Amino acid sequence: MRRSLNVLIQKAAVPKIRFHDLRHTHATLLLAKGVNVKVISERLGHSNIKITLDTYSHVLPTMQEDAVNKIEEIL
């Protein structure tokens, strides 16, 4: 699969990307959109959500700000 991806990347003349990069982007986008961490963890095949949270915790600061905004809307 990696070879196929590399061929597509060369044909598209885009910067090189690895499957791991796609996986990381997938998880980050889902977290940023508020998808439940348990669901993301299962999609990634992590044995528990701690692994997911430890790996993708860089997304959480913006999620904290979103939570504040949502509670302000409610109040």
PDB file of C-alpha atoms in Angstrom:
ATOM      1  CA  MET A   1       0.000   0.000   0.000  1.00  0.00           C
ATOM      2  CA  ARG A   2       2.842   2.370   0.773  1.00  0.00           C
ATOM      3  CA  ARG A   3       4.165   2.051  -2.769  1.00  0.00           C
ATOM      4  CA  SER A   4       0.733   2.789  -4.199  1.00  0.00           C
ATOM      5  CA  LEU A   5       0.444   5.867  -2.013  1.00  0.00           C
ATOM      6  CA  ASN A   6       3.906   7.045  -3.067  1.00  0.00           C
ATOM      7  CA  VAL A   7       2.997   6.646  -6.753  1.00  0.00           C
ATOM      8  CA  LEU A   8      -0.159   8.699  -6.247  1.00  0.00           C
ATOM      9  CA  ILE A   9       1.788  11.374  -4.386  1.00  0.00           C
ATOM     10  CA  GLN A  10       4.346  11.625  -7.200  1.00  0.00           C
ATOM     11  CA  LYS A  11       1.634  11.835  -9.869  1.00  0.00           C
ATOM     12  CA  ALA A  12      -0.198  14.527  -7.926  1.00  0.00           C
ATOM     13  CA  ALA A  13       3.039  16.449  -7.336  1.00  0.00           C
ATOM     14  CA  VAL A  14       2.183  17.044  -3.686  1.00  0.00           C
ATOM     15  CA  PRO A  15       4.472  16.881  -0.647  1.00  0.00           C
ATOM     16  CA  LYS A  16       5.314  13.385   0.554  1.00  0.00           C
ATOM     17  CA  ILE A  17       3.020  12.048   3.260  1.00  0.00           C
ATOM     18  CA  ARG A  18       3.051   8.763   5.166  1.00  0.00           C
ATOM     19  CA  PHE A  19       0.102   6.589   6.168  1.00  0.00           C
ATOM     20  CA  HIS A  20       0.927   7.496   9.762  1.00  0.00           C
ATOM     21  CA  ASP A  21       0.462  11.166   8.858  1.00  0.00           C
ATOM     22  CA  LEU A  22      -2.965  10.384   7.394  1.00  0.00           C
ATOM     23  CA  ARG A  23      -3.895   8.444  10.533  1.00  0.00           C
ATOM     24  CA  HIS A  24      -2.790  11.306  12.770  1.00  0.00           C
ATOM     25  CA  THR A  25      -4.700  13.854  10.692  1.00  0.00           C
ATOM     26  CA  HIS A  26      -7.801  11.650  10.753  1.00  0.00           C
ATOM     27  CA  ALA A  27      -7.767  11.440  14.547  1.00  0.00           C
ATOM     28  CA  THR A  28      -6.981  15.130  15.015  1.00  0.00           C
ATOM     29  CA  LEU A  29      -9.823  16.243  12.741  1.00  0.00           C
ATOM     30  CA  LEU A  30     -12.304  13.960  14.494  1.00  0.00           C
ATOM     31  CA  LEU A  31     -11.258  15.267  17.918  1.00  0.00           C
ATOM     32  CA  ALA A  32     -11.463  18.859  16.712  1.00  0.00           C
ATOM     33  CA  LYS A  33     -15.001  18.209  15.460  1.00  0.00           C
ATOM     34  CA  GLY A  34     -16.050  16.898  18.855  1.00  0.00           C
ATOM     35  CA  VAL A  35     -16.325  13.205  18.029  1.00  0.00           C
ATOM     36  CA  ASN A  36     -16.378  11.100  21.181  1.00  0.00           C
ATOM     37  CA  VAL A  37     -12.860  10.040  22.214  1.00  0.00           C
ATOM     38  CA  LYS A  38     -14.008   6.457  22.778  1.00  0.00           C
ATOM     39  CA  VAL A  39     -15.180   6.252  19.160  1.00  0.00           C
ATOM     40  CA  ILE A  40     -11.897   7.663  17.867  1.00  0.00           C
ATOM     41  CA  SER A  41      -9.909   5.315  20.093  1.00  0.00           C
ATOM     42  CA  GLU A  42     -11.799   2.325  18.710  1.00  0.00           C
ATOM     43  CA  ARG A  43     -11.317   3.499  15.110  1.00  0.00           C
ATOM     44  CA  LEU A  44      -7.569   3.747  15.709  1.00  0.00           C
ATOM     45  CA  GLY A  45      -7.399   0.358  17.402  1.00  0.00           C
ATOM     46  CA  HIS A  46      -6.112   1.765  20.676  1.00  0.00           C
ATOM     47  CA  SER A  47      -6.607  -0.506  23.671  1.00  0.00           C
ATOM     48  CA  ASN A  48      -7.934   2.390  25.763  1.00  0.00           C
ATOM     49  CA  ILE A  49      -8.754   6.083  25.469  1.00  0.00           C
ATOM     50  CA  LYS A  50      -5.713   7.071  27.545  1.00  0.00           C
ATOM     51  CA  ILE A  51      -3.482   6.230  24.574  1.00  0.00           C
ATOM     52  CA  THR A  52      -5.632   8.372  22.299  1.00  0.00           C
ATOM     53  CA  LEU A  53      -5.706  11.286  24.726  1.00  0.00           C
ATOM     54  CA  ASP A  54      -1.966  11.095  25.426  1.00  0.00           C
ATOM     55  CA  THR A  55      -1.186  11.080  21.699  1.00  0.00           C
ATOM     56  CA  TYR A  56      -3.600  13.785  20.588  1.00  0.00           C
ATOM     57  CA  SER A  57      -3.730  16.051  23.639  1.00  0.00           C
ATOM     58  CA  HIS A  58      -2.417  18.969  21.556  1.00  0.00           C
ATOM     59  CA  VAL A  59      -5.953  19.323  20.172  1.00  0.00           C
ATOM     60  CA  LEU A  60      -7.507  19.746  23.607  1.00  0.00           C
ATOM     61  CA  PRO A  61      -6.728  23.457  24.246  1.00  0.00           C
ATOM     62  CA  THR A  62      -9.020  24.524  21.399  1.00  0.00           C
ATOM     63  CA  MET A  63     -11.596  22.044  22.617  1.00  0.00           C
ATOM     64  CA  GLN A  64     -11.498  23.722  26.050  1.00  0.00           C
ATOM     65  CA  GLU A  65     -12.205  27.090  24.438  1.00  0.00           C
ATOM     66  CA  ASP A  66     -15.095  25.575  22.476  1.00  0.00           C
ATOM     67  CA  ALA A  67     -16.533  24.173  25.707  1.00  0.00           C
ATOM     68  CA  VAL A  68     -16.439  27.615  27.321  1.00  0.00           C
ATOM     69  CA  ASN A  69     -18.187  29.139  24.306  1.00  0.00           C
ATOM     70  CA  LYS A  70     -20.887  26.464  24.350  1.00  0.00           C
ATOM     71  CA  ILE A  71     -21.645  26.920  28.048  1.00  0.00           C
ATOM     72  CA  GLU A  72     -21.838  30.683  27.530  1.00  0.00           C
ATOM     73  CA  GLU A  73     -24.401  30.095  24.774  1.00  0.00           C
ATOM     74  CA  ILE A  74     -26.473  27.983  27.152  1.00  0.00           C
ATOM     75  CA  LEU A  75     -26.363  30.589  29.913  1.00  0.00           C
TER      76      LEU A  75
END
